[in-house]
PDB file of C-alpha atoms in Angstrom:
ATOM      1  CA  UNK A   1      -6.841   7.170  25.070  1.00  0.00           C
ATOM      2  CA  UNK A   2      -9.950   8.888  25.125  1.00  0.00           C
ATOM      3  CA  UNK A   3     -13.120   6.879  24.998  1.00  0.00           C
ATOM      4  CA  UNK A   4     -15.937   7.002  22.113  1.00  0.00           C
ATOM      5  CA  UNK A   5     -17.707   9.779  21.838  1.00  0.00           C
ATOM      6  CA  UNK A   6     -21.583   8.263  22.654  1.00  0.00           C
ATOM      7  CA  UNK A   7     -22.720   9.662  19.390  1.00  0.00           C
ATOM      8  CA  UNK A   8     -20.754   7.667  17.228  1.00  0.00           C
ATOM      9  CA  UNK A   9     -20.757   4.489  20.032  1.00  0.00           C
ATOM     10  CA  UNK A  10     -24.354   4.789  19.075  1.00  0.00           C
ATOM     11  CA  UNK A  11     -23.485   4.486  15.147  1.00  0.00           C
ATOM     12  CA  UNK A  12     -21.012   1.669  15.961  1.00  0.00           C
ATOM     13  CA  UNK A  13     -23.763  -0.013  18.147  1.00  0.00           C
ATOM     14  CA  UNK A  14     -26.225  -0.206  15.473  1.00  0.00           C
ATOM     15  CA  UNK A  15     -24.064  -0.636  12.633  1.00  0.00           C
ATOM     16  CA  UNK A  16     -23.333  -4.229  14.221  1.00  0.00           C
ATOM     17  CA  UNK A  17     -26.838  -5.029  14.836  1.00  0.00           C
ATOM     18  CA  UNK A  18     -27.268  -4.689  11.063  1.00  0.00           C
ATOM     19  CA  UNK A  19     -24.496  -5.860   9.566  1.00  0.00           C
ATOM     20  CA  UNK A  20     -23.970  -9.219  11.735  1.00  0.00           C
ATOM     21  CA  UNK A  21     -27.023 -10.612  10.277  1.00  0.00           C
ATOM     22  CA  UNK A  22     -25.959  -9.369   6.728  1.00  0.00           C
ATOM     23  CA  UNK A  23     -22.661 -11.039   7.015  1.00  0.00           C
ATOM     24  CA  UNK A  24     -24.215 -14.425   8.581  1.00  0.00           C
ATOM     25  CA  UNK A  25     -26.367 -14.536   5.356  1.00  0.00           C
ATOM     26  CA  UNK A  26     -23.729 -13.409   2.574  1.00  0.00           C
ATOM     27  CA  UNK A  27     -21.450 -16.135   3.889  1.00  0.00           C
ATOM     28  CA  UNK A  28     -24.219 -18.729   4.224  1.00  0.00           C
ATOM     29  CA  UNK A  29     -25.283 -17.897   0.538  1.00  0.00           C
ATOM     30  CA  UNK A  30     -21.050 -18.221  -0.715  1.00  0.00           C
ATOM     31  CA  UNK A  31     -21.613 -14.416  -2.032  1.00  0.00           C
ATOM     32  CA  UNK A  32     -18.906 -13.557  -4.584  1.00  0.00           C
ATOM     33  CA  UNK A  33     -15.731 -10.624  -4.035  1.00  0.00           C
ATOM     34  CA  UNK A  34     -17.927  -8.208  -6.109  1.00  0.00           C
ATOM     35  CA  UNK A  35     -20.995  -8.446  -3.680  1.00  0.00           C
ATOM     36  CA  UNK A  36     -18.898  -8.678  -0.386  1.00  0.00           C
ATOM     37  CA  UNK A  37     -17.019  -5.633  -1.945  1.00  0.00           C
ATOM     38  CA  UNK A  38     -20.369  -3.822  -1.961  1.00  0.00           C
ATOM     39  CA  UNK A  39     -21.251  -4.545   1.920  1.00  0.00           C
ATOM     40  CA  UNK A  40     -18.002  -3.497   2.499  1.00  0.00           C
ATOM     41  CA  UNK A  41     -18.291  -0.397   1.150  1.00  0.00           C
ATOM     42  CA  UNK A  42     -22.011  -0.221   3.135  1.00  0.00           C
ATOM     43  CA  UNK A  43     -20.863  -0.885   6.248  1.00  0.00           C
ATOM     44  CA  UNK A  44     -17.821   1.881   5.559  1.00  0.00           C
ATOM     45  CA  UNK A  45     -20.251   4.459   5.113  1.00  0.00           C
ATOM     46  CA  UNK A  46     -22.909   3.537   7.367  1.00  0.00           C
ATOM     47  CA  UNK A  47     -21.147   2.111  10.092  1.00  0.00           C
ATOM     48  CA  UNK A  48     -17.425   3.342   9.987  1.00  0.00           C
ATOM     49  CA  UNK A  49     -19.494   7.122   9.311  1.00  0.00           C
ATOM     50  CA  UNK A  50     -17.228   7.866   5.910  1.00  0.00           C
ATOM     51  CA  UNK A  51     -18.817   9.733   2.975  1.00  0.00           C
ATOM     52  CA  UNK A  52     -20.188   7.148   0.460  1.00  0.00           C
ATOM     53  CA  UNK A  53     -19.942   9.434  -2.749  1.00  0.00           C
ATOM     54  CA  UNK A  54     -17.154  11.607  -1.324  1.00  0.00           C
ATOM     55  CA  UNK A  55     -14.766   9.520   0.679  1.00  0.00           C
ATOM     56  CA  UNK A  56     -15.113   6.268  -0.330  1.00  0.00           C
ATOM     57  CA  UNK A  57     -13.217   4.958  -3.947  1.00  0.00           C
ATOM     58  CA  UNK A  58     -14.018   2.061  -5.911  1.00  0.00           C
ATOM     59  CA  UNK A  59     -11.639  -0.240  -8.110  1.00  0.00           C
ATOM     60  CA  UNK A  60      -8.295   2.297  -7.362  1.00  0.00           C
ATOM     61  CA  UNK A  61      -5.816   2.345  -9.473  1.00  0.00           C
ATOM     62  CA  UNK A  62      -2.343   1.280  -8.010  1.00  0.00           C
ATOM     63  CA  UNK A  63       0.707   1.367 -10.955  1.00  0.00           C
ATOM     64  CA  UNK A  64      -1.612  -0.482 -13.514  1.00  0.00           C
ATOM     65  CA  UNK A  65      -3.896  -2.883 -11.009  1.00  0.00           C
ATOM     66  CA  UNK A  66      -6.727  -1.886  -8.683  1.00  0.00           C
ATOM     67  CA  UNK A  67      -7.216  -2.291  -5.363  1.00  0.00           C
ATOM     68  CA  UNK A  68     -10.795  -2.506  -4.696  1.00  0.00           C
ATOM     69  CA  UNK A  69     -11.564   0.052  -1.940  1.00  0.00           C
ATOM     70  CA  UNK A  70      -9.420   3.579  -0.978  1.00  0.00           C
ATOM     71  CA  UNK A  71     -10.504   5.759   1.488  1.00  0.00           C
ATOM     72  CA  UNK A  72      -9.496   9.607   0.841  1.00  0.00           C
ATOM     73  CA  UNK A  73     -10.077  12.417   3.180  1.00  0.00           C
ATOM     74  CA  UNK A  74      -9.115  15.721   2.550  1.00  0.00           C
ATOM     75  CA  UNK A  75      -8.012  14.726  -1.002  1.00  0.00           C
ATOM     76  CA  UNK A  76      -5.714  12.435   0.171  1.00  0.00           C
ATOM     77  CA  UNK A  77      -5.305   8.598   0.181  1.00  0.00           C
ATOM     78  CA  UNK A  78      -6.147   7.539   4.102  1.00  0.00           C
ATOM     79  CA  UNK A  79      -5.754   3.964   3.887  1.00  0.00           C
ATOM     80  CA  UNK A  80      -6.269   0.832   1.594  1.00  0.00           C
ATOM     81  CA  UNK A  81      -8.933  -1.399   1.678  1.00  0.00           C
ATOM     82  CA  UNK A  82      -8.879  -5.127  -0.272  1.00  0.00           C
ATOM     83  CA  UNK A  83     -11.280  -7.286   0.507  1.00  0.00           C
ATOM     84  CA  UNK A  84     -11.991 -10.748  -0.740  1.00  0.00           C
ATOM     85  CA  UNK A  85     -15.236 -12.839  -1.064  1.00  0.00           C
ATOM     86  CA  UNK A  86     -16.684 -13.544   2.392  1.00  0.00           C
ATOM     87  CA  UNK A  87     -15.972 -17.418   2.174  1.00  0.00           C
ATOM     88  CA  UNK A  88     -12.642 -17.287   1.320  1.00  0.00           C
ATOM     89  CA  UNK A  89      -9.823 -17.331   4.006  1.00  0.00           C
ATOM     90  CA  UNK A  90      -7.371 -14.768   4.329  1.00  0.00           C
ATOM     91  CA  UNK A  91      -4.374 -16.417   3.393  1.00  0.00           C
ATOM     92  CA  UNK A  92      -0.462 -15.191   3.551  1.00  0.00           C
ATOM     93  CA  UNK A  93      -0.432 -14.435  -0.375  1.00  0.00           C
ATOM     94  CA  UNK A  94      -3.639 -11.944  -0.111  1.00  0.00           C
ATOM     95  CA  UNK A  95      -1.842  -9.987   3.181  1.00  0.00           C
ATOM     96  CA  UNK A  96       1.093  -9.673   0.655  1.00  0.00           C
ATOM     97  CA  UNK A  97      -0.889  -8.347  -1.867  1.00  0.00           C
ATOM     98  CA  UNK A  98      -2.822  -5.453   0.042  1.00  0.00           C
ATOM     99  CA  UNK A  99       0.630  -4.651   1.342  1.00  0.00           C
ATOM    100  CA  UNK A 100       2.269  -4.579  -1.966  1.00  0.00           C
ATOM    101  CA  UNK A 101      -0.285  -2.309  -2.980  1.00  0.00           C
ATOM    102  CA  UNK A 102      -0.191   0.071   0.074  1.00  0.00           C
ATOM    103  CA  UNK A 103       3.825   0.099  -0.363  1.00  0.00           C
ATOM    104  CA  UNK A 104       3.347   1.202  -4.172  1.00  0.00           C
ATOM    105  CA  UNK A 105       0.951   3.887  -3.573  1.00  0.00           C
ATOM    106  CA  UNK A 106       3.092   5.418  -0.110  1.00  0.00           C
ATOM    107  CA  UNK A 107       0.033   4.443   2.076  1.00  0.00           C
ATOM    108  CA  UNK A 108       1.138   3.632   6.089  1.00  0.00           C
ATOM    109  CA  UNK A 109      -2.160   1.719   6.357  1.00  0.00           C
ATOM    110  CA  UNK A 110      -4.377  -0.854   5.043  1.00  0.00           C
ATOM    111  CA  UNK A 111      -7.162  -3.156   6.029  1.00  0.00           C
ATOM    112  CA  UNK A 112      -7.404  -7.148   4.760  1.00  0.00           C
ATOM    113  CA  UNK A 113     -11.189  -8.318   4.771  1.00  0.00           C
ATOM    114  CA  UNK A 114     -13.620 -10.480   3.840  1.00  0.00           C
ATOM    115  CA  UNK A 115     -16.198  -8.751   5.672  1.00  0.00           C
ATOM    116  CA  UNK A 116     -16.349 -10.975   8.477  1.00  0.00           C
ATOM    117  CA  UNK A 117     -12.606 -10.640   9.244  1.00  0.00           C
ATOM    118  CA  UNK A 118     -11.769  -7.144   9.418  1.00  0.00           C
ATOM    119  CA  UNK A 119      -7.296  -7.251   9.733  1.00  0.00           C
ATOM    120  CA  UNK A 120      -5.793  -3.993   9.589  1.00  0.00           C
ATOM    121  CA  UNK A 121      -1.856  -3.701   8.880  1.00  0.00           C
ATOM    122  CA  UNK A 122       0.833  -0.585   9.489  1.00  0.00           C
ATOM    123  CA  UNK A 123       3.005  -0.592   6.045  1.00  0.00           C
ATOM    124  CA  UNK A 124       6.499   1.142   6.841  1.00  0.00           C
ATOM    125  CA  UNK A 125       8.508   2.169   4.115  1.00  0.00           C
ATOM    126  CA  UNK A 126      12.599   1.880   4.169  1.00  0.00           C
ATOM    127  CA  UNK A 127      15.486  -0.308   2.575  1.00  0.00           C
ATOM    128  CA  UNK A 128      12.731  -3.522   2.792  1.00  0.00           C
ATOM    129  CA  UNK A 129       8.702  -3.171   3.366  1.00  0.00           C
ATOM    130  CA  UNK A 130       7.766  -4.013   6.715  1.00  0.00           C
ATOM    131  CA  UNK A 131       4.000  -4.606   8.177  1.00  0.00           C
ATOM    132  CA  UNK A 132       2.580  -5.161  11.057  1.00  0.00           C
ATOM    133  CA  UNK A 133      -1.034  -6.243  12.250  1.00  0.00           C
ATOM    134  CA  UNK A 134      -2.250  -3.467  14.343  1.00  0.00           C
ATOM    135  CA  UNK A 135      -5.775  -4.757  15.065  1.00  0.00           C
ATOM    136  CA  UNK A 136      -7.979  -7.869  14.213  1.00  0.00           C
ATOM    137  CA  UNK A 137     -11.811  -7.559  14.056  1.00  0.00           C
ATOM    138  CA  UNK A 138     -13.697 -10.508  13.606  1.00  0.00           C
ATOM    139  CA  UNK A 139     -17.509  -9.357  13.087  1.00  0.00           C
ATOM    140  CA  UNK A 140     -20.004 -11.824  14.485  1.00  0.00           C
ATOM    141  CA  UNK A 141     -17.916 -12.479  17.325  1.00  0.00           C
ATOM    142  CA  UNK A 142     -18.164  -8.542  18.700  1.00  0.00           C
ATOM    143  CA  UNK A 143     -21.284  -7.371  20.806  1.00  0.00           C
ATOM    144  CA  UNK A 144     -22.845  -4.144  20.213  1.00  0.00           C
ATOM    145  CA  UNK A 145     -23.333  -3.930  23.544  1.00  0.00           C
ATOM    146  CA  UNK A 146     -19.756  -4.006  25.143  1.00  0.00           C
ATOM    147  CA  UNK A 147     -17.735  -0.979  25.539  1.00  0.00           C
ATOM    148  CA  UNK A 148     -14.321  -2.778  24.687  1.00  0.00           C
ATOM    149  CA  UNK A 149     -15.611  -4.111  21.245  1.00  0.00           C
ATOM    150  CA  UNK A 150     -17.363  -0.426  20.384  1.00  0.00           C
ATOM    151  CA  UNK A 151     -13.823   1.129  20.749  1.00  0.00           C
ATOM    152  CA  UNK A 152     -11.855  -1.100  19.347  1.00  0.00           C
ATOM    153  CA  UNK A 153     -14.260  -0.211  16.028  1.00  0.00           C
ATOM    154  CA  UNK A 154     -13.768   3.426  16.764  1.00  0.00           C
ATOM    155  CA  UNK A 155     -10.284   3.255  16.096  1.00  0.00           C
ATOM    156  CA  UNK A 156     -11.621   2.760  12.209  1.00  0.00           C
ATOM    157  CA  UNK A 157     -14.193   5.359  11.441  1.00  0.00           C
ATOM    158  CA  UNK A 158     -14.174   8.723  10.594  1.00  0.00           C
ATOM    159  CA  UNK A 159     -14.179  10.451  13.480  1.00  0.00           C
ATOM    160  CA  UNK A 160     -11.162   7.961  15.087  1.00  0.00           C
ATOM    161  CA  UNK A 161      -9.447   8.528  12.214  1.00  0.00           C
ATOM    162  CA  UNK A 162      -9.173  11.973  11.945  1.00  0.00           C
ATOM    163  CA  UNK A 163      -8.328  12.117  15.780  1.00  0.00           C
ATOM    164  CA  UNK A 164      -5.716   9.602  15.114  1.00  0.00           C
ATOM    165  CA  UNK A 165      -7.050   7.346  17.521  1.00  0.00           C
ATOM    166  CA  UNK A 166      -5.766   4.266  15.243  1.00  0.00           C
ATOM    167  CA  UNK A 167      -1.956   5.706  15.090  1.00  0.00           C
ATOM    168  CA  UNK A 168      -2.005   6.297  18.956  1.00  0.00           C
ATOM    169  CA  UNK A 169      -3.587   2.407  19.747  1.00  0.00           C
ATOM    170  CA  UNK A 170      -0.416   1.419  17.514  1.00  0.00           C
ATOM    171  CA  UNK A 171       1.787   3.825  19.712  1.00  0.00           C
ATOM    172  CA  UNK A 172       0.428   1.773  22.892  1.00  0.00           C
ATOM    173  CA  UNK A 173       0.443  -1.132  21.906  1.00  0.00           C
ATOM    174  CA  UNK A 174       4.175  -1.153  20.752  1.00  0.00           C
ATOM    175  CA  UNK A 175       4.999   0.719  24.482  1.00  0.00           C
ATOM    176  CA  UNK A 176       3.099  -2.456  25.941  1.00  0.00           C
ATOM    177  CA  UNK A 177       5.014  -5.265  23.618  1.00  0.00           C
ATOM    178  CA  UNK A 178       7.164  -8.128  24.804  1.00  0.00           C
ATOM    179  CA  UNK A 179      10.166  -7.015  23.741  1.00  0.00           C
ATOM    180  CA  UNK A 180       9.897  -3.859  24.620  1.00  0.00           C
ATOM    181  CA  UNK A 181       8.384  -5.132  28.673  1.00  0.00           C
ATOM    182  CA  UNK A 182      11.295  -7.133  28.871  1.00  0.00           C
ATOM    183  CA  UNK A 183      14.277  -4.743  28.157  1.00  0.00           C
ATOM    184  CA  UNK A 184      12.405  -2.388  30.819  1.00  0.00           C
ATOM    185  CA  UNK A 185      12.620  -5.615  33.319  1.00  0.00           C
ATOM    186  CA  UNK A 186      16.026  -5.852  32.552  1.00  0.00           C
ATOM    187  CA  UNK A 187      17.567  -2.173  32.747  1.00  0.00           C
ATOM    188  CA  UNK A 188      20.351  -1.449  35.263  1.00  0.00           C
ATOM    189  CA  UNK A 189      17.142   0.669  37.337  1.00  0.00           C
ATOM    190  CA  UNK A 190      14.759  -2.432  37.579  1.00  0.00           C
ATOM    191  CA  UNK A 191      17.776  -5.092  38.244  1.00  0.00           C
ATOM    192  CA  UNK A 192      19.373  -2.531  40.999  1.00  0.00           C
ATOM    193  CA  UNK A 193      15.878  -2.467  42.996  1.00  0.00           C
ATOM    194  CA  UNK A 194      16.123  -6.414  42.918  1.00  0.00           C
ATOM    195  CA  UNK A 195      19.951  -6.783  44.272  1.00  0.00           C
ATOM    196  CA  UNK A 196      19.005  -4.266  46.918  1.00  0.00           C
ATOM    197  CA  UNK A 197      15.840  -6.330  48.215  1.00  0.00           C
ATOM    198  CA  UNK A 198      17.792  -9.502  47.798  1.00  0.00           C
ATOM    199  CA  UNK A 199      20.723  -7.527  49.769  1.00  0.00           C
ATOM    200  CA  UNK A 200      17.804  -6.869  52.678  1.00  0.00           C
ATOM    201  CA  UNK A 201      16.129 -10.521  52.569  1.00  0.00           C
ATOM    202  CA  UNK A 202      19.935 -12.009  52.403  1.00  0.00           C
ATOM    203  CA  UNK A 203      22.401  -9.400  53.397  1.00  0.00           C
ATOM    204  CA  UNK A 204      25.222 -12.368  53.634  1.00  0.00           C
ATOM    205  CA  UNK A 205      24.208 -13.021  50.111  1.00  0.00           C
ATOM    206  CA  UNK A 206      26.231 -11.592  46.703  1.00  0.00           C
ATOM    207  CA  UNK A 207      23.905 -10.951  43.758  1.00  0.00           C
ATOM    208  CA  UNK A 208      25.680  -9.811  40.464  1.00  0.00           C
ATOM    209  CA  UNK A 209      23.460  -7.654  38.269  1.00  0.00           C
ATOM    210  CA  UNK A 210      24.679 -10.357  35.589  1.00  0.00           C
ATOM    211  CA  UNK A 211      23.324 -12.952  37.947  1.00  0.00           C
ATOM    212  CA  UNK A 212      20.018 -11.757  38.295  1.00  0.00           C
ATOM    213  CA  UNK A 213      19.277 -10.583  34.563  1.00  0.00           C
ATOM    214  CA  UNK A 214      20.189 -15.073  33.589  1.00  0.00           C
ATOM    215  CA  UNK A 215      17.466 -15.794  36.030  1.00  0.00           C
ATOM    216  CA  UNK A 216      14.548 -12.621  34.428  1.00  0.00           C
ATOM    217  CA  UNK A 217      15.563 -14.553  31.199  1.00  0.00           C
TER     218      UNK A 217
END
């Protein structure tokens, strides 16, 4: 994947500078949902690079309730955003709830947060709702200064968006999963090339395929 462009690497960089030290000082003064939703929304617009006035809805309406952030782009809903008040944890009922809301609306993608704790999810729609953490950002823990953190903060703001930068991490980071690592290990190519080099350090040796796949397990 392509690396951020320096331009907004530079907006990323100083976006962290001044939000860590908002963050550290909403959480050590308990702010309420209503005042982390509004450094939310800040750091959205003047970090993430979205359009405040433009690109950036308040209190959306989803079949009769509101979820408290949407981000549209070309007239059309991007992603979800429900955050909670900074001193709260993100618990198992609050995940369901922003995916609830991203399933009702038809939205593939929503972010969790309490502004410190940034968790974004992939929503798939079929016979059952499934979801998936894609990323994890935790705020005062990232540096402004290293290159790993900067584009792993790309992959939410405007211009990684509309690049798709966030749909192709997903893409990699399924092709680099467990499950998917292990069926590669054990396909009839990868368990051939280890009978023949067992054949060479052993040739009085028989290996069945079936043999070799009990002990990769």
């Amino acid at each position: 994947m392509a690396s951020t462009p320096n331009r907004v690497a530079d907006r990323l960089s100083a976006g962290l500078k001044r939000f860590q030290p908002v963050i550290a000082s909403a959480k050590a003064r308990d702010v309420n949902e209503s005042d982390t939703v509004m450094i939310v929304t800040d750091m959205l617009s003047e970090m993430f690079g979205y359009d405040k006035y433009a690109e950036i809805t308040s209190e959306y309406v989803v079949r009769g309730t509101f979820v408290d952030l949407a981000i549209k782009l070309d007239n059309h809903v991007q992603f979800l955003v429900e955050a909670k008040a900074i001193g709260l944890e993100l618990k198992e009922s609050y995940t369901k709830q922003a995916i609830d809301y991203a399933a009702n609306l038809g939205v593939e993608w929503v972010i969790l947060t309490n502004g410190e704790l940034w968790r974004v999810y992939r929503v798939t729609l079929g016979k059952a709702i499934e979801q998936e953490q894609v990323i994890e950002l935790s705020i005062p823990q990232l540096s402004h200064k290293r290159k790993e953190d900067i584009d792993l903060l790309y992959h939410l703001s405007r211009e990684g968006w509309l690049k798709s930068s966030l749909g192709d991490f997903h893409t990699q980071k399924q092709a680099l999963g467990r499950h998917v690592i292990a069926a590669l290990i054990l396909s009839d190519s990868v368990v051939d090339v280890i009978r023949r080099e067992l054949r060479r350090l052993a040739p009085d040796t028989k290996v069945e395929s079936e043999r070799i796949r009990d002990v990769l397990l």
